[in-house]
Amino acid sequence: MQNPRGNDPRIAGPEPALRIFMRRLRQIMAEPSDGQTRLDTIVRQVAGHMVADVCSIYLKRQDGSLELFATEGLNPAAKHITFMMRGEGLVGLCAHLAQPINEPDAQNHPSFSYHPETGEEIYHSLLAVPVSRGGSDVLGVLVVQNRTERLYSDDDVEVLETTAMVLAEHLVSGDVAGVNTAAEFSRSRSHVVRGQPIADGIALGHVVIHESRVVITELRSENPAIESERLETAVGEMKATLDELLEQNDVAAAGEHREIFEAYRMFANDRGWLRRMKEAIQQGLSAEAAVARVQNDTRARMSAHKDAYFRERLKDVDELSDRLLRVLAGRKTGQHAQALPADTVLVARTMGVADLLDYDRTRIKGLVIEDSSAQSHIAIVAKAWGIAAVGQARGVMERVDFGDPIIVDAETGDVHIRPSSEIIASYADKARFRARKRRKYRSLKSVPALTRDGQRIGLSINAGLLVDMPQIEAAGADGIGLFRTELQFMVAQALPRMERQTQFYKEVMDLAGERPVTFRTLDVGGDKALPYLRHPAEENPALGWRAIRMALDRPGLLRTQIRALLRGAGARELRVMLPLITTVDEIDAARLLIKRELELLERRGGPVPRRVHVGIMLEVPSLLYQLDAVMPRVDFVSVGSNDLLQYLFAADRNNERVSNRYDRLSIIALRALKSIVEAAAKYGTHLSLCGEMAGFPLEAMALIGVGYRNLSMSPSNIGPVKSMILSLDTEALTAELSKLMASAEGSLREPLKAYAMANKLEV
Ligand code: PEP
Ligand code: MG
């Protein structure tokens, strides 16, 4: 059979030569020798195999510079003498771009950098490939050079990339002993890697590395039939484990996890995926290499999308491919279950929810992932499981070993690797302190949120997914003050149909029992795009076509949601909240739509909600000047202080440069918030506040001081806020705050802190 390069694999030629070379490379790695000798042997072998005049290995140092570690062809005295500064020369450029550089005329390239000690002036062509592990941080650069001007062939690039891949694995695993590279050097010292918190908490424990990738050493195979069969068996095995996972109770019960597994299963059953892998096998690749080839192609196709949804789908494909590679390598999923330390901190380059579920949940205290965002599925699960988790922890995999002590600070995003005893002691204190507080907050669960002077403060949670539901009970909340329905739409693979929505809302209300749930209708658009809905690109999305604006322009979407909410409620009371209302006309239009749907349901004879409360989010400053028109039109108002303040101060809440230019406790903010309280009181309209500020005890205190009696927040904030409320005297606070607002300027943060201190309030 002809392979695409026109070589018949049965006849001795480039293919067998490559295999012999790879075998030799593995032998070199396995031989007992010191790291330097190994690297020297590798460059010699590569130069011989590729008929290159020069082959060199540059390895990255702690400071990011690249040091010439081994060379065949350049002046041997230049070893450990020649350094390329970060980004310097073609070698630096290759490391920076993390991409091969193939230059027939290197010396005339604008990035060429001449180091006389190497004697490289006589070499014209250069091929450099990054030494990196699975596309993560670059550890070094592998280079070949020739005197003649030549463009290296695809075969040459493949040989060099494969060598670099094997080299990277051995560097990271520490097998190139005795070599003082960044990878190895960094394994023996304390480190702090700064990432982003994705699930709150502090964990002290020991590293278990989640190996999502399997190193592929056999790239080619002469027997496509066997490889195809191996692939099919592995896909079958993988599908069976996914089915098993789907049947597990705790997965099936949590609706949105189910969706993730269903997405995996959908990909696993995708005939196109299997076909593409089989085609790659027919081209002479091993089953493993075929999986990796298709994974890379998919990545290349999908990574062009800027959209968060596509990036998540790309992750699904990546996770599934890694899983398949593990099955092919005969590595059992969940293999670590028995050996897992009781204080496991999982460290991974990437990790899917399915991978996390392979582990014994009771043993996992923390999670560190090189590549994961707060919006990812894994973040949702980590939060629900109460695991301290940090994402975007770049370079962490290079620095850890199995069993290393590690601290995950998911308050700040810091990950301490092999911390000093002082750091451990201080974190142990912090963790104990947190545990004590948690115990205290748990003991307050059933205590009513009453101030010292008898004011009852309603405390509800903000939620959006089924996994959040047990938090109402756990936090001892009055209900759900803000249910962000768009989250369910965002984790779905396609627009949820009415039946699905109905079932979902019913389930939410069933789980909430007697406690009220305020459903906010779809707040999409802006930064919350639904990939399956066409949305025009906007110059200024925060001020654009979003939330109620989109809903009223496309009433089909809103109508379906209202219908589903009404049906999901059955005969219960229903609370519907409209987001981003700017004018009263919008309230009228949405109310009319709801009324019509209600009448339709009545005519059809279905059970009708006992009462439908229609309220609005107050989050656009224009409403502050229409309060007399707004209040009588609605059953309740909930202040969305996140948006209200960003629009009031014209400072994007997601832009770190400007989001802290105003203080939530400035007199201006408090004055605006107070005017809403006064208008609500005048019309007897139920009022609450559900922006983030409600969850900070000091801010919550100020809100109570200006008259708010209902607050809705993240479940974990209920304890601290309630604790503050129990020792608060509202009458004294109101008097103090009125005085401050009348006389002071700017922010009231400091005076309010002083007031809290003086009155022994925990804020
Ligand atoms: C708000 O704007 O304060 C709010 C609660 O809504 P979201 O954060 O979902 O925009
Ligand atoms: Mg908002």
PDB file of N, CA and C in Angstrom, residues 246-312:
ATOM      1  N   LEU A 246     -22.212   7.955  33.420  1.00  0.00           N
ATOM      2  CA  LEU A 246     -23.525   8.589  33.295  1.00  0.00           C
ATOM      3  C   LEU A 246     -24.571   7.916  34.181  1.00  0.00           C
ATOM      4  N   GLU A 247     -24.332   6.641  34.453  1.00  0.00           N
ATOM      5  CA  GLU A 247     -25.306   5.938  35.287  1.00  0.00           C
ATOM      6  C   GLU A 247     -25.084   6.175  36.773  1.00  0.00           C
ATOM      7  N   GLN A 248     -23.885   6.653  37.111  1.00  0.00           N
ATOM      8  CA  GLN A 248     -23.634   6.898  38.537  1.00  0.00           C
ATOM      9  C   GLN A 248     -24.605   7.932  39.069  1.00  0.00           C
ATOM     10  N   ASN A 249     -25.070   7.689  40.289  1.00  0.00           N
ATOM     11  CA  ASN A 249     -26.143   8.524  40.789  1.00  0.00           C
ATOM     12  C   ASN A 249     -25.846   9.993  40.888  1.00  0.00           C
ATOM     13  N   ASP A 250     -24.666  10.301  41.453  1.00  0.00           N
ATOM     14  CA  ASP A 250     -24.441  11.731  41.704  1.00  0.00           C
ATOM     15  C   ASP A 250     -24.221  12.497  40.398  1.00  0.00           C
ATOM     16  N   VAL A 251     -23.848  11.803  39.337  1.00  0.00           N
ATOM     17  CA  VAL A 251     -23.706  12.482  38.057  1.00  0.00           C
ATOM     18  C   VAL A 251     -25.083  12.714  37.458  1.00  0.00           C
ATOM     19  N   ALA A 252     -25.868  11.631  37.474  1.00  0.00           N
ATOM     20  CA  ALA A 252     -27.175  11.724  36.840  1.00  0.00           C
ATOM     21  C   ALA A 252     -28.053  12.755  37.534  1.00  0.00           C
ATOM     22  N   ALA A 253     -27.878  12.881  38.860  1.00  0.00           N
ATOM     23  CA  ALA A 253     -28.743  13.787  39.609  1.00  0.00           C
ATOM     24  C   ALA A 253     -28.444  15.248  39.282  1.00  0.00           C
ATOM     25  N   ALA A 254     -27.182  15.534  39.021  1.00  0.00           N
ATOM     26  CA  ALA A 254     -26.835  16.934  38.756  1.00  0.00           C
ATOM     27  C   ALA A 254     -26.976  17.207  37.262  1.00  0.00           C
ATOM     28  N   GLY A 255     -28.067  17.813  36.915  1.00  0.00           N
ATOM     29  CA  GLY A 255     -28.441  17.976  35.521  1.00  0.00           C
ATOM     30  C   GLY A 255     -27.353  18.459  34.605  1.00  0.00           C
ATOM     31  N   GLU A 256     -26.622  19.515  35.053  1.00  0.00           N
ATOM     32  CA  GLU A 256     -25.675  20.083  34.096  1.00  0.00           C
ATOM     33  C   GLU A 256     -24.428  19.220  33.905  1.00  0.00           C
ATOM     34  N   HIS A 257     -24.048  18.418  34.923  1.00  0.00           N
ATOM     35  CA  HIS A 257     -22.925  17.493  34.700  1.00  0.00           C
ATOM     36  C   HIS A 257     -23.325  16.489  33.652  1.00  0.00           C
ATOM     37  N   ARG A 258     -24.562  16.097  33.729  1.00  0.00           N
ATOM     38  CA  ARG A 258     -25.076  15.126  32.762  1.00  0.00           C
ATOM     39  C   ARG A 258     -24.850  15.627  31.351  1.00  0.00           C
ATOM     40  N   GLU A 259     -25.108  16.919  31.187  1.00  0.00           N
ATOM     41  CA  GLU A 259     -24.948  17.492  29.848  1.00  0.00           C
ATOM     42  C   GLU A 259     -23.515  17.381  29.356  1.00  0.00           C
ATOM     43  N   ILE A 260     -22.584  17.565  30.288  1.00  0.00           N
ATOM     44  CA  ILE A 260     -21.178  17.496  29.898  1.00  0.00           C
ATOM     45  C   ILE A 260     -20.862  16.083  29.410  1.00  0.00           C
ATOM     46  N   PHE A 261     -21.334  15.100  30.177  1.00  0.00           N
ATOM     47  CA  PHE A 261     -21.067  13.716  29.774  1.00  0.00           C
ATOM     48  C   PHE A 261     -21.768  13.375  28.472  1.00  0.00           C
ATOM     49  N   GLU A 262     -22.956  13.951  28.344  1.00  0.00           N
ATOM     50  CA  GLU A 262     -23.661  13.683  27.095  1.00  0.00           C
ATOM     51  C   GLU A 262     -22.901  14.287  25.927  1.00  0.00           C
ATOM     52  N   ALA A 263     -22.296  15.456  26.173  1.00  0.00           N
ATOM     53  CA  ALA A 263     -21.484  16.078  25.102  1.00  0.00           C
ATOM     54  C   ALA A 263     -20.316  15.171  24.752  1.00  0.00           C
ATOM     55  N   TYR A 264     -19.660  14.621  25.786  1.00  0.00           N
ATOM     56  CA  TYR A 264     -18.553  13.691  25.532  1.00  0.00           C
ATOM     57  C   TYR A 264     -19.046  12.501  24.712  1.00  0.00           C
ATOM     58  N   ARG A 265     -20.195  12.001  25.167  1.00  0.00           N
ATOM     59  CA  ARG A 265     -20.691  10.803  24.503  1.00  0.00           C
ATOM     60  C   ARG A 265     -21.032  11.121  23.042  1.00  0.00           C
ATOM     61  N   MET A 266     -21.540  12.328  22.840  1.00  0.00           N
ATOM     62  CA  MET A 266     -21.878  12.731  21.477  1.00  0.00           C
ATOM     63  C   MET A 266     -20.617  12.721  20.604  1.00  0.00           C
ATOM     64  N   PHE A 267     -19.537  13.321  21.145  1.00  0.00           N
ATOM     65  CA  PHE A 267     -18.282  13.337  20.382  1.00  0.00           C
ATOM     66  C   PHE A 267     -17.776  11.906  20.162  1.00  0.00           C
ATOM     67  N   ALA A 268     -17.882  11.094  21.246  1.00  0.00           N
ATOM     68  CA  ALA A 268     -17.360   9.729  21.145  1.00  0.00           C
ATOM     69  C   ALA A 268     -18.119   8.939  20.089  1.00  0.00           C
ATOM     70  N   ASN A 269     -19.382   9.299  19.889  1.00  0.00           N
ATOM     71  CA  ASN A 269     -20.179   8.581  18.896  1.00  0.00           C
ATOM     72  C   ASN A 269     -20.125   9.238  17.527  1.00  0.00           C
ATOM     73  N   ASP A 270     -19.377  10.309  17.426  1.00  0.00           N
ATOM     74  CA  ASP A 270     -19.315  11.045  16.165  1.00  0.00           C
ATOM     75  C   ASP A 270     -18.553  10.207  15.127  1.00  0.00           C
ATOM     76  N   ARG A 271     -19.284   9.798  14.114  1.00  0.00           N
ATOM     77  CA  ARG A 271     -18.666   8.931  13.106  1.00  0.00           C
ATOM     78  C   ARG A 271     -17.544   9.655  12.379  1.00  0.00           C
ATOM     79  N   GLY A 272     -17.708  10.969  12.201  1.00  0.00           N
ATOM     80  CA  GLY A 272     -16.688  11.750  11.494  1.00  0.00           C
ATOM     81  C   GLY A 272     -15.349  11.686  12.219  1.00  0.00           C
ATOM     82  N   TRP A 273     -15.418  11.731  13.541  1.00  0.00           N
ATOM     83  CA  TRP A 273     -14.198  11.701  14.357  1.00  0.00           C
ATOM     84  C   TRP A 273     -13.465  10.375  14.139  1.00  0.00           C
ATOM     85  N   LEU A 274     -14.230   9.284  14.253  1.00  0.00           N
ATOM     86  CA  LEU A 274     -13.648   7.952  14.077  1.00  0.00           C
ATOM     87  C   LEU A 274     -13.107   7.795  12.653  1.00  0.00           C
ATOM     88  N   ARG A 275     -13.881   8.300  11.679  1.00  0.00           N
ATOM     89  CA  ARG A 275     -13.452   8.169  10.285  1.00  0.00           C
ATOM     90  C   ARG A 275     -12.119   8.893  10.063  1.00  0.00           C
ATOM     91  N   ARG A 276     -12.035  10.101  10.612  1.00  0.00           N
ATOM     92  CA  ARG A 276     -10.796  10.872  10.398  1.00  0.00           C
ATOM     93  C   ARG A 276      -9.597  10.153  11.025  1.00  0.00           C
ATOM     94  N   MET A 277      -9.824   9.541  12.174  1.00  0.00           N
ATOM     95  CA  MET A 277      -8.708   8.840  12.822  1.00  0.00           C
ATOM     96  C   MET A 277      -8.324   7.620  11.989  1.00  0.00           C
ATOM     97  N   LYS A 278      -9.313   6.939  11.434  1.00  0.00           N
ATOM     98  CA  LYS A 278      -9.013   5.754  10.623  1.00  0.00           C
ATOM     99  C   LYS A 278      -8.278   6.147   9.348  1.00  0.00           C
ATOM    100  N   GLU A 279      -8.680   7.282   8.799  1.00  0.00           N
ATOM    101  CA  GLU A 279      -7.972   7.752   7.596  1.00  0.00           C
ATOM    102  C   GLU A 279      -6.495   7.996   7.905  1.00  0.00           C
ATOM    103  N   ALA A 280      -6.270   8.575   9.080  1.00  0.00           N
ATOM    104  CA  ALA A 280      -4.878   8.854   9.462  1.00  0.00           C
ATOM    105  C   ALA A 280      -4.104   7.546   9.621  1.00  0.00           C
ATOM    106  N   ILE A 281      -4.771   6.524  10.120  1.00  0.00           N
ATOM    107  CA  ILE A 281      -4.112   5.210  10.257  1.00  0.00           C
ATOM    108  C   ILE A 281      -3.761   4.667   8.870  1.00  0.00           C
ATOM    109  N   GLN A 282      -4.696   4.845   7.951  1.00  0.00           N
ATOM    110  CA  GLN A 282      -4.432   4.358   6.584  1.00  0.00           C
ATOM    111  C   GLN A 282      -3.231   5.078   5.976  1.00  0.00           C
ATOM    112  N   GLN A 283      -2.941   6.257   6.471  1.00  0.00           N
ATOM    113  CA  GLN A 283      -1.783   6.990   5.953  1.00  0.00           C
ATOM    114  C   GLN A 283      -0.482   6.547   6.614  1.00  0.00           C
ATOM    115  N   GLY A 284      -0.551   5.496   7.429  1.00  0.00           N
ATOM    116  CA  GLY A 284       0.674   4.943   7.988  1.00  0.00           C
ATOM    117  C   GLY A 284       0.926   5.297   9.440  1.00  0.00           C
ATOM    118  N   LEU A 285      -0.040   5.951  10.097  1.00  0.00           N
ATOM    119  CA  LEU A 285       0.186   6.321  11.500  1.00  0.00           C
ATOM    120  C   LEU A 285      -0.267   5.206  12.437  1.00  0.00           C
ATOM    121  N   SER A 286       0.321   5.183  13.625  1.00  0.00           N
ATOM    122  CA  SER A 286      -0.163   4.266  14.654  1.00  0.00           C
ATOM    123  C   SER A 286      -1.488   4.817  15.179  1.00  0.00           C
ATOM    124  N   ALA A 287      -2.236   3.965  15.913  1.00  0.00           N
ATOM    125  CA  ALA A 287      -3.531   4.423  16.425  1.00  0.00           C
ATOM    126  C   ALA A 287      -3.344   5.663  17.298  1.00  0.00           C
ATOM    127  N   GLU A 288      -2.304   5.653  18.149  1.00  0.00           N
ATOM    128  CA  GLU A 288      -2.061   6.787  19.059  1.00  0.00           C
ATOM    129  C   GLU A 288      -1.769   8.058  18.261  1.00  0.00           C
ATOM    130  N   ALA A 289      -0.893   7.907  17.254  1.00  0.00           N
ATOM    131  CA  ALA A 289      -0.524   9.089  16.467  1.00  0.00           C
ATOM    132  C   ALA A 289      -1.725   9.603  15.689  1.00  0.00           C
ATOM    133  N   ALA A 290      -2.623   8.680  15.282  1.00  0.00           N
ATOM    134  CA  ALA A 290      -3.811   9.111  14.547  1.00  0.00           C
ATOM    135  C   ALA A 290      -4.724   9.936  15.451  1.00  0.00           C
ATOM    136  N   VAL A 291      -4.860   9.500  16.717  1.00  0.00           N
ATOM    137  CA  VAL A 291      -5.692  10.265  17.665  1.00  0.00           C
ATOM    138  C   VAL A 291      -5.101  11.665  17.823  1.00  0.00           C
ATOM    139  N   ALA A 292      -3.770  11.707  18.004  1.00  0.00           N
ATOM    140  CA  ALA A 292      -3.111  13.001  18.223  1.00  0.00           C
ATOM    141  C   ALA A 292      -3.207  13.879  16.978  1.00  0.00           C
ATOM    142  N   ARG A 293      -3.067  13.279  15.793  1.00  0.00           N
ATOM    143  CA  ARG A 293      -3.136  14.070  14.561  1.00  0.00           C
ATOM    144  C   ARG A 293      -4.515  14.734  14.429  1.00  0.00           C
ATOM    145  N   VAL A 294      -5.576  13.932  14.639  1.00  0.00           N
ATOM    146  CA  VAL A 294      -6.925  14.481  14.495  1.00  0.00           C
ATOM    147  C   VAL A 294      -7.190  15.511  15.592  1.00  0.00           C
ATOM    148  N   GLN A 295      -6.662  15.256  16.783  1.00  0.00           N
ATOM    149  CA  GLN A 295      -6.805  16.220  17.887  1.00  0.00           C
ATOM    150  C   GLN A 295      -6.155  17.554  17.487  1.00  0.00           C
ATOM    151  N   ASN A 296      -4.961  17.473  16.933  1.00  0.00           N
ATOM    152  CA  ASN A 296      -4.263  18.706  16.529  1.00  0.00           C
ATOM    153  C   ASN A 296      -4.999  19.435  15.419  1.00  0.00           C
ATOM    154  N   ASP A 297      -5.507  18.642  14.441  1.00  0.00           N
ATOM    155  CA  ASP A 297      -6.238  19.278  13.338  1.00  0.00           C
ATOM    156  C   ASP A 297      -7.473  19.997  13.865  1.00  0.00           C
ATOM    157  N   THR A 298      -8.186  19.314  14.779  1.00  0.00           N
ATOM    158  CA  THR A 298      -9.406  19.919  15.325  1.00  0.00           C
ATOM    159  C   THR A 298      -9.060  21.184  16.091  1.00  0.00           C
ATOM    160  N   ARG A 299      -7.961  21.075  16.839  1.00  0.00           N
ATOM    161  CA  ARG A 299      -7.526  22.229  17.626  1.00  0.00           C
ATOM    162  C   ARG A 299      -7.229  23.405  16.692  1.00  0.00           C
ATOM    163  N   ALA A 300      -6.539  23.110  15.599  1.00  0.00           N
ATOM    164  CA  ALA A 300      -6.168  24.172  14.662  1.00  0.00           C
ATOM    165  C   ALA A 300      -7.418  24.805  14.068  1.00  0.00           C
ATOM    166  N   ARG A 301      -8.416  23.957  13.778  1.00  0.00           N
ATOM    167  CA  ARG A 301      -9.635  24.492  13.162  1.00  0.00           C
ATOM    168  C   ARG A 301     -10.424  25.332  14.161  1.00  0.00           C
ATOM    169  N   MET A 302     -10.524  24.807  15.386  1.00  0.00           N
ATOM    170  CA  MET A 302     -11.412  25.460  16.346  1.00  0.00           C
ATOM    171  C   MET A 302     -10.772  26.601  17.106  1.00  0.00           C
ATOM    172  N   SER A 303      -9.435  26.580  17.201  1.00  0.00           N
ATOM    173  CA  SER A 303      -8.830  27.605  18.057  1.00  0.00           C
ATOM    174  C   SER A 303      -8.930  28.992  17.435  1.00  0.00           C
ATOM    175  N   ALA A 304      -9.304  29.051  16.157  1.00  0.00           N
ATOM    176  CA  ALA A 304      -9.463  30.366  15.533  1.00  0.00           C
ATOM    177  C   ALA A 304     -10.664  31.099  16.133  1.00  0.00           C
ATOM    178  N   HIS A 305     -11.579  30.341  16.736  1.00  0.00           N
ATOM    179  CA  HIS A 305     -12.764  30.982  17.318  1.00  0.00           C
ATOM    180  C   HIS A 305     -12.388  31.706  18.601  1.00  0.00           C
ATOM    181  N   LYS A 306     -12.861  32.928  18.700  1.00  0.00           N
ATOM    182  CA  LYS A 306     -12.555  33.689  19.910  1.00  0.00           C
ATOM    183  C   LYS A 306     -13.569  33.346  21.004  1.00  0.00           C
ATOM    184  N   ASP A 307     -14.658  32.795  20.537  1.00  0.00           N
ATOM    185  CA  ASP A 307     -15.788  32.577  21.393  1.00  0.00           C
ATOM    186  C   ASP A 307     -15.521  31.593  22.539  1.00  0.00           C
ATOM    187  N   ALA A 308     -15.967  31.943  23.736  1.00  0.00           N
ATOM    188  CA  ALA A 308     -15.727  31.098  24.910  1.00  0.00           C
ATOM    189  C   ALA A 308     -16.381  29.724  24.741  1.00  0.00           C
ATOM    190  N   TYR A 309     -17.527  29.716  24.108  1.00  0.00           N
ATOM    191  CA  TYR A 309     -18.234  28.447  23.933  1.00  0.00           C
ATOM    192  C   TYR A 309     -17.388  27.485  23.093  1.00  0.00           C
ATOM    193  N   PHE A 310     -16.818  27.993  22.009  1.00  0.00           N
ATOM    194  CA  PHE A 310     -16.013  27.127  21.162  1.00  0.00           C
ATOM    195  C   PHE A 310     -14.768  26.649  21.877  1.00  0.00           C
ATOM    196  N   ARG A 311     -14.228  27.524  22.705  1.00  0.00           N
ATOM    197  CA  ARG A 311     -13.046  27.096  23.460  1.00  0.00           C
ATOM    198  C   ARG A 311     -13.416  25.940  24.399  1.00  0.00           C
ATOM    199  N   GLU A 312     -14.625  26.025  24.985  1.00  0.00           N
ATOM    200  CA  GLU A 312     -15.081  24.930  25.853  1.00  0.00           C
ATOM    201  C   GLU A 312     -15.267  23.645  25.044  1.00  0.00           C
TER     202      GLU A 312
END
